[in-house]
Amino acid sequence: MTRTVCIGECMIEMAPTDTEGAFRMGFAGDTMNTAWYLRRLLGADHQVDYLTAIGTDSASQQMSAFLQQAGLGVDSILRRSDRTVGLYVIRLDNGERSFSYWRGQSAARTLAQDKAALNAALSGADYAYFSGITLAILPPEDRARLRDALAVFRANGGQVVFDPNLRPALWSDPQEMRDEIMAGAAVSTIILPSHEDEATWFDDRDPAATASRYAACGVQTVVVKNGSGPMLTCVDGVMTSHDPVTVQQVIDTTAAGDSFNAGFLASIIRGAALSGAVQNGAQVAAQVIQSRGALVDLT
Ligand code: ADP
């Protein structure tokens, strides 16, 4: 039995349907997507909890019911009577998707207000998973509180897994993003960056530069995702390249990185070797990008 706590924001997703003006309501968000896939990939003897904050209104209750139905533990979810959950709308224009967000005041932004609640959620867990988006939505003092809680969790033997998921639009400026991401990396044991984003915002010339930069923070394991290209791992300073999975037709790359992380982590939790875990991550992501939407039924 292991317990993994995924930490971040789940939002209401309004996705267009074939009927003009009609949208389908769903739930998504980077860390929740990973938790959702992790739950499906692990057996019932592994627990996956989601830690976030939601409101007390009916939309928040629907979200909680959705998470519970997905098999995720919801006992650590905080409830705020003065806030509700964030929302985004997807628009399709000639096949191009664009996103509009209403999340500036979302309840999830309060998920790290209370040190005791963070410690209670992490107590006895084996893995904690968070992302750069988790950090981006928090006020600076709450970000530090979350990092401190993760550092204590790590010092007590917990594995801290971090996807930098760089989203400059959520930060006040790119330098703040870079500084906070590297501070997040410094409390982590496993980091799962995507090279393309890292090259754009950290000027990494190749995946090895991304791996070296994170390894220099004292992280044991770095796995650099790389679109359709070869992935690179760096474990205790040793770099290894991993072949990508060939995908004939990419339908929708939404949640490629999130589902990779779940496939990788599910294997690590089950005790697989690193190369097998990377292959499993790539296989899961390959399935996900051959279907539409963030949450895809795996075969
Ligand atoms: P993100 O979705 O976070 O931007 P990437 O684009 O690097 O991250 O994709 C994450 C992972 O998804 C890749 O490492 C790979 O395993 C898989 N993937 C993404 N795009 C493709 C593709 N075109 N062909 C095969 N695998 C892909």
PDB file of C-alpha atoms in Angstrom, residues 19 21 30 32 67 69 76 109 115 129 142 176 227 240 257 260 271 282:
ATOM      1  CA  THR A  19     -23.974  22.083 -31.661  1.00  0.00           C
ATOM      2  CA  GLY A  21     -23.287  27.526 -28.679  1.00  0.00           C
ATOM      3  CA  ASP A  30      -2.700  19.630 -14.820  1.00  0.00           C
ATOM      4  CA  MET A  32      -5.700  16.577 -11.377  1.00  0.00           C
ATOM      5  CA  LEU A  67     -12.999  13.422  -8.030  1.00  0.00           C
ATOM      6  CA  GLN A  69     -16.080   8.935  -8.594  1.00  0.00           C
ATOM      7  CA  SER A  76      -7.805  16.593   2.354  1.00  0.00           C
ATOM      8  CA  ARG A 109      -5.500  29.779  -4.580  1.00  0.00           C
ATOM      9  CA  LYS A 115       0.530  24.786   7.668  1.00  0.00           C
ATOM     10  CA  TYR A 129       3.174  15.565  -6.618  1.00  0.00           C
ATOM     11  CA  ASP A 142       1.661  30.436   0.699  1.00  0.00           C
ATOM     12  CA  GLU A 176       9.807  35.537 -10.913  1.00  0.00           C
ATOM     13  CA  GLY A 227       7.538  15.893 -27.614  1.00  0.00           C
ATOM     14  CA  THR A 240      20.610   8.250 -20.496  1.00  0.00           C
ATOM     15  CA  GLY A 257       2.876  15.794 -20.256  1.00  0.00           C
ATOM     16  CA  PHE A 260       3.338  10.904 -19.214  1.00  0.00           C
ATOM     17  CA  GLY A 271       9.045  -0.491  -8.168  1.00  0.00           C
ATOM     18  CA  ALA A 282       5.696   7.547 -23.180  1.00  0.00           C
TER      19      ALA A 282
END
